[in-house]
Amino acid sequence: MKIPKSHPRHDSLVTRETLVKAWRKGIVVPEGLIAHGRGEAWDYLLGEGTTAPALVAERAAAAFLLRARRPVISVNGNVAALAARDLVSLARAIPARIEVNLFHRSRSRVTQIASILEKAGAEAVLGIRPDARIPGLDSKRATASREGLYGADVVLVPLEDGDRAEALVRMGKVVISVDLNPLSRTSQRATVPIVDEIRRALRNIRKFVDELRDRPEETARIARTYDRVGNMRAVYSFIDWRLGELRRAGNPPARRKVKRSARAST
Ligand code: PTJ
């Protein structure tokens, strides 16, 4: 379907079409379309832009990923369909391994997703031949590679399910999630929950990786002082503020531009 450029919800409709196309090819599962709708509803509430607390979490994520010995980024169908390029760009910048890990796992989906990532510039994508299991999980999400998710010390798990996030935390890993729903089990369980849209989050983390790469002391300070509970409180305060504005205006307020450098201190 061709979306007219003049449509007031152009970008949102293009995203929806991208996911539907990926579903037709078998990359995204039908459940992924439901997940998208849930995420977009939260994005409306958040104002469809990166909030100041999300920027703080994204900067912390960059610090943890840069300090990691074995950083790994997990990819599922939705993430591959929406953000393959952004994800590969971040993985190369860190550098981190990429592993395809699916809730609705099938060999053909894993292979298709790995090939999308390779077309976007990824090398040696993991997940096709898993050789380990994450303890305490019964779903197909438990499959992992020793070289990748199983052996990682820091994992970035966008659009994750809560069970696996929790299991990865139990294994002692630093778990960075990206999920627009601050109340999801994933956001509740992750070490660094990022409440932001996947493409915005990946681009921001990438910028912070570039900014922090040659600043080990600042990176160490951010990792030491990152305050998960404080950050989630700030997310709830933001939602509270936004609802207050909506209540007062009776209409969505114009979004205030967030200045990345000015707002992203921990
Ligand atoms: O490809 P598979 O087989 O691994 O399956 C992928 C899905 C997404 C179906 C699977 O991981 C799943 O069931 O996830 P959930 O439990 O529905 O959680 C997905 C979360 O992602 C929800 O809490 C949404 O709010 C959130 N979400 C959806 N779209 C976005 C998002 N968060 C950030 N950016 C988005 N674009």
Coordinates of C-alpha atoms and ligand atoms in Angstrom, one line a residue:
M1 CA 0.0 0.0 0.0
K2 CA 1.3 3.5 -0.9
I3 CA 1.1 5.9 2.0
P4 CA 0.7 9.5 0.9
K5 CA 3.5 11.7 2.2
S6 CA 0.9 14.3 3.3
H7 CA -0.8 11.9 5.7
P8 CA -0.5 13.2 9.3
R9 CA 0.4 9.7 10.6
H10 CA 2.7 9.0 7.6
D11 CA 5.7 7.5 9.6
S12 CA 3.5 5.4 11.8
L13 CA 1.7 4.0 8.8
V14 CA 5.0 3.2 7.0
T15 CA 6.2 1.4 10.1
R16 CA 3.0 -0.6 10.2
E17 CA 3.3 -1.5 6.5
T18 CA 6.9 -2.5 7.0
L19 CA 5.8 -5.0 9.7
V20 CA 2.9 -6.3 7.6
K21 CA 5.3 -6.9 4.7
A22 CA 7.8 -8.7 7.0
W23 CA 4.9 -10.8 8.3
R24 CA 4.0 -11.8 4.8
K25 CA 7.5 -13.0 4.3
G26 CA 7.5 -15.0 7.5
I27 CA 10.0 -12.7 9.3
V28 CA 7.6 -11.2 11.8
V29 CA 5.0 -13.5 13.5
P30 CA 1.4 -12.4 13.9
E31 CA 2.1 -12.0 17.6
G32 CA 4.7 -9.4 16.6
L33 CA 2.0 -7.3 15.1
I34 CA 0.1 -7.3 18.4
A35 CA 3.3 -6.5 20.2
H36 CA 3.8 -3.5 17.9
G37 CA 0.3 -2.2 18.6
R38 CA 0.9 -2.4 22.3
G39 CA 4.2 -0.6 21.9
E40 CA 2.7 2.2 19.8
A41 CA 0.0 2.8 22.3
W42 CA 2.6 3.5 24.9
D43 CA 4.5 5.7 22.4
Y44 CA 1.4 7.9 22.0
L45 CA 1.3 8.3 25.8
L46 CA 5.0 9.1 25.9
G47 CA 4.7 11.7 23.1
E48 CA 6.4 9.7 20.3
G49 CA 9.9 11.1 21.2
T50 CA 12.8 10.1 23.4
T51 CA 12.1 11.3 27.0
A52 CA 14.8 12.6 29.3
P53 CA 14.8 9.4 31.5
A54 CA 15.2 7.3 28.4
L55 CA 18.2 9.3 27.4
V56 CA 19.8 8.7 30.8
A57 CA 19.2 4.9 30.4
E58 CA 20.5 5.0 26.9
R59 CA 23.7 6.6 28.0
A60 CA 24.1 4.1 30.8
A61 CA 23.5 1.3 28.2
A62 CA 26.3 2.7 26.1
A63 CA 28.6 2.7 29.1
F64 CA 27.8 -0.9 30.1
L65 CA 28.2 -2.1 26.5
L66 CA 31.6 -0.3 26.1
R67 CA 32.9 -1.8 29.4
A68 CA 31.7 -5.3 28.6
R69 CA 34.1 -8.1 27.9
R70 CA 31.6 -10.0 25.9
P71 CA 28.7 -7.8 24.8
V72 CA 25.9 -9.4 22.7
I73 CA 22.8 -8.0 21.0
S74 CA 19.8 -10.3 20.7
V75 CA 17.5 -9.9 17.6
N76 CA 14.0 -11.1 17.0
G77 CA 11.6 -10.8 14.1
N78 CA 10.2 -7.3 14.9
V79 CA 13.7 -5.9 15.5
A80 CA 15.1 -7.3 12.3
A81 CA 12.1 -5.9 10.3
L82 CA 12.3 -2.4 11.8
A83 CA 15.9 -1.8 12.7
A84 CA 18.4 -4.1 11.1
R85 CA 20.6 -1.3 9.9
D86 CA 20.6 0.6 13.2
L87 CA 21.3 -2.5 15.1
V88 CA 24.2 -3.6 12.9
S89 CA 25.6 -0.1 13.1
L90 CA 25.6 -0.2 16.9
A91 CA 27.0 -3.7 17.0
R92 CA 29.9 -2.6 14.9
A93 CA 30.6 0.5 16.9
I94 CA 30.8 -1.3 20.2
P95 CA 31.9 -3.9 18.9
A96 CA 29.3 -6.6 19.9
R97 CA 28.2 -10.0 18.6
I98 CA 24.7 -10.4 17.3
E99 CA 22.6 -13.4 18.0
V100 CA 19.2 -14.2 16.5
N101 CA 16.9 -15.5 19.3
L102 CA 13.3 -16.1 18.7
F103 CA 10.3 -16.8 20.9
H104 CA 8.5 -18.5 17.9
R105 CA 11.6 -20.2 16.7
S106 CA 11.8 -22.0 13.4
R107 CA 14.9 -22.7 11.4
S108 CA 13.6 -20.8 8.4
R109 CA 12.9 -17.7 10.4
V110 CA 16.3 -17.8 12.0
T111 CA 18.0 -18.1 8.6
Q112 CA 15.9 -15.3 7.0
I113 CA 16.6 -13.0 9.9
A114 CA 20.4 -13.8 9.9
S115 CA 20.4 -13.0 6.2
I116 CA 18.7 -9.6 6.7
L117 CA 21.3 -8.7 9.3
E118 CA 24.1 -9.8 6.9
K119 CA 22.7 -7.7 4.2
A120 CA 22.8 -4.8 6.6
G121 CA 26.5 -5.4 7.2
A122 CA 26.6 -7.9 10.0
E123 CA 29.3 -10.6 10.2
A124 CA 29.2 -14.0 11.7
V125 CA 25.6 -13.7 13.1
L126 CA 25.0 -16.3 15.8
G127 CA 21.8 -18.2 16.6
I128 CA 21.6 -20.6 13.7
R129 CA 23.3 -23.5 15.5
P130 CA 22.7 -22.9 19.2
D131 CA 24.8 -25.1 21.5
A132 CA 23.6 -24.1 25.0
R133 CA 20.4 -23.5 27.0
I134 CA 19.5 -20.7 29.3
P135 CA 18.7 -22.4 32.6
G136 CA 15.1 -22.1 34.0
L137 CA 13.3 -21.4 30.7
D138 CA 11.0 -23.9 28.9
S139 CA 10.3 -21.8 25.8
K140 CA 12.4 -21.9 22.6
R141 CA 13.9 -18.6 23.8
A142 CA 16.1 -20.8 26.0
T143 CA 18.3 -21.8 23.1
A144 CA 21.6 -19.9 23.0
S145 CA 25.1 -19.9 21.7
R146 CA 28.0 -20.3 24.1
E147 CA 29.9 -17.8 22.0
G148 CA 27.0 -15.4 22.2
L149 CA 24.1 -14.9 24.6
Y150 CA 25.1 -17.8 26.9
G151 CA 28.6 -16.6 27.5
A152 CA 27.9 -12.8 27.4
D153 CA 28.4 -10.6 30.4
V154 CA 26.3 -7.7 29.0
V155 CA 23.2 -8.4 26.7
L156 CA 21.0 -5.9 24.9
V157 CA 17.6 -7.5 24.5
P158 CA 15.1 -5.4 22.6
L159 CA 11.4 -6.3 22.6
E160 CA 12.0 -9.1 24.9
D161 CA 9.8 -11.3 27.0
G162 CA 10.0 -11.0 30.7
D163 CA 10.8 -14.6 31.5
R164 CA 14.0 -14.6 29.5
A165 CA 15.1 -11.2 30.8
E166 CA 14.7 -12.5 34.3
A167 CA 16.6 -15.8 33.5
L168 CA 19.4 -13.8 32.0
V169 CA 19.6 -11.6 35.1
R170 CA 19.7 -14.8 37.2
M171 CA 22.7 -15.9 35.2
G172 CA 24.5 -12.7 36.5
K173 CA 24.4 -10.8 33.3
V174 CA 23.8 -7.1 32.9
V175 CA 20.5 -7.1 30.9
I176 CA 19.7 -3.9 28.9
S177 CA 16.1 -4.0 27.6
V178 CA 14.3 -1.7 25.1
D179 CA 10.5 -1.7 25.6
L180 CA 8.0 1.1 25.3
N181 CA 6.0 -0.4 28.1
P182 CA 7.5 0.5 31.4
L183 CA 5.1 -2.0 33.2
S184 CA 6.1 -5.0 31.1
R185 CA 7.9 -7.8 33.0
T186 CA 10.9 -7.1 30.8
S187 CA 11.2 -3.5 31.9
Q188 CA 10.5 -4.6 35.5
R189 CA 13.3 -7.2 35.4
A190 CA 16.1 -5.7 33.3
T191 CA 19.2 -4.2 34.9
V192 CA 18.9 -1.2 32.5
P193 CA 15.4 -0.8 31.2
I194 CA 15.1 1.6 28.3
V195 CA 11.6 2.9 27.8
D196 CA 11.9 4.1 24.2
E197 CA 11.1 3.1 20.6
I198 CA 13.6 0.6 19.2
R199 CA 15.0 2.7 16.4
R200 CA 15.3 5.9 18.5
A201 CA 16.9 3.9 21.3
L202 CA 19.5 2.2 19.0
R203 CA 20.5 5.5 17.4
N204 CA 20.9 7.2 20.7
I205 CA 22.9 4.4 22.2
R206 CA 25.1 4.5 19.1
K207 CA 25.7 8.3 19.6
F208 CA 26.6 7.8 23.2
V209 CA 29.0 4.9 22.3
D210 CA 30.8 7.4 20.0
E211 CA 30.8 10.1 22.7
L212 CA 32.1 7.8 25.5
R213 CA 34.5 5.5 23.6
D214 CA 37.6 7.4 24.6
R215 CA 36.4 8.4 28.1
P216 CA 36.9 5.4 30.3
E217 CA 36.7 7.3 33.5
E218 CA 33.3 8.9 32.6
T219 CA 32.1 5.5 31.4
A220 CA 33.1 3.9 34.7
R221 CA 31.4 6.7 36.6
I222 CA 28.1 6.2 34.6
A223 CA 28.1 2.5 35.1
R224 CA 28.8 2.9 38.9
T225 CA 26.2 5.6 39.5
Y226 CA 23.4 4.4 37.3
D227 CA 20.3 4.2 39.4
R228 CA 17.7 1.9 38.0
V229 CA 14.9 2.6 40.5
G230 CA 15.5 6.4 40.2
N231 CA 15.4 6.2 36.5
M232 CA 12.1 4.2 36.5
R233 CA 10.7 6.8 38.9
A234 CA 11.6 9.5 36.4
V235 CA 9.8 7.6 33.7
Y236 CA 6.6 7.5 35.8
S237 CA 7.0 11.2 36.7
F238 CA 7.3 11.9 33.0
I239 CA 4.0 10.1 32.3
D240 CA 2.4 11.8 35.2
W241 CA 3.5 15.2 33.8
R242 CA 2.3 14.3 30.4
L243 CA -1.1 13.2 31.7
G244 CA -1.3 16.4 33.6
E245 CA -0.7 18.4 30.5
L246 CA -3.3 16.4 28.6
R247 CA -5.7 17.0 31.4
R248 CA -5.1 20.7 31.4
A249 CA -5.1 21.2 27.7
G250 CA -7.7 18.7 26.7
N251 CA -5.4 18.0 23.7
P252 CA -1.9 16.5 23.3
P253 CA 0.6 19.2 24.1
A254 CA 3.3 19.9 21.5
R255 CA 6.4 17.9 22.4
R256 CA 9.2 19.7 24.0
K257 CA 12.5 19.0 22.2
V258 CA 14.9 17.2 24.4
K259 CA 18.5 18.4 24.1
R260 CA 20.6 15.2 24.3
S261 CA 23.7 16.7 25.8
A262 CA 21.9 18.9 28.3
R263 CA 19.5 16.2 29.7
A264 CA 21.4 13.0 29.7
S265 CA 23.4 13.1 32.8
T266 CA 23.0 10.3 35.4
Ligands
PTJ1 O1 10.2 -12.8 16.6 P1 9.8 -13.6 17.8 O2 9.3 -15.0 17.5 O3 11.0 -13.7 18.8 O4 8.6 -12.8 18.6 C1 8.8 -11.5 18.9 C2 7.7 -10.9 19.8 C3 7.8 -9.4 19.8 C4 6.3 -11.4 19.2 C5 7.9 -11.6 21.2 O5 9.2 -11.2 21.7 C6 6.8 -11.1 22.2 O6 5.8 -11.8 22.3 O7 7.1 -10.0 22.8 P2 6.0 -9.3 23.8 O8 6.0 -10.1 25.1 O9 4.8 -9.0 23.1 O10 6.8 -8.0 24.2 C7 7.1 -7.1 23.2 C8 7.2 -5.7 23.9 O11 7.8 -4.8 22.9 C9 5.9 -5.1 24.3 O12 6.0 -4.8 25.7 C10 5.8 -3.8 23.5 O13 5.4 -2.7 24.3 C11 7.2 -3.6 23.1 N1 7.4 -2.9 21.7 C12 6.7 -3.2 20.6 N2 7.1 -2.5 19.6 C13 8.1 -1.7 20.1 C14 8.3 -2.0 21.4 N3 9.2 -1.4 22.2 C15 10.0 -0.5 21.6 N4 10.0 -0.2 20.3 C16 9.0 -0.8 19.5 N5 9.0 -0.5 18.2

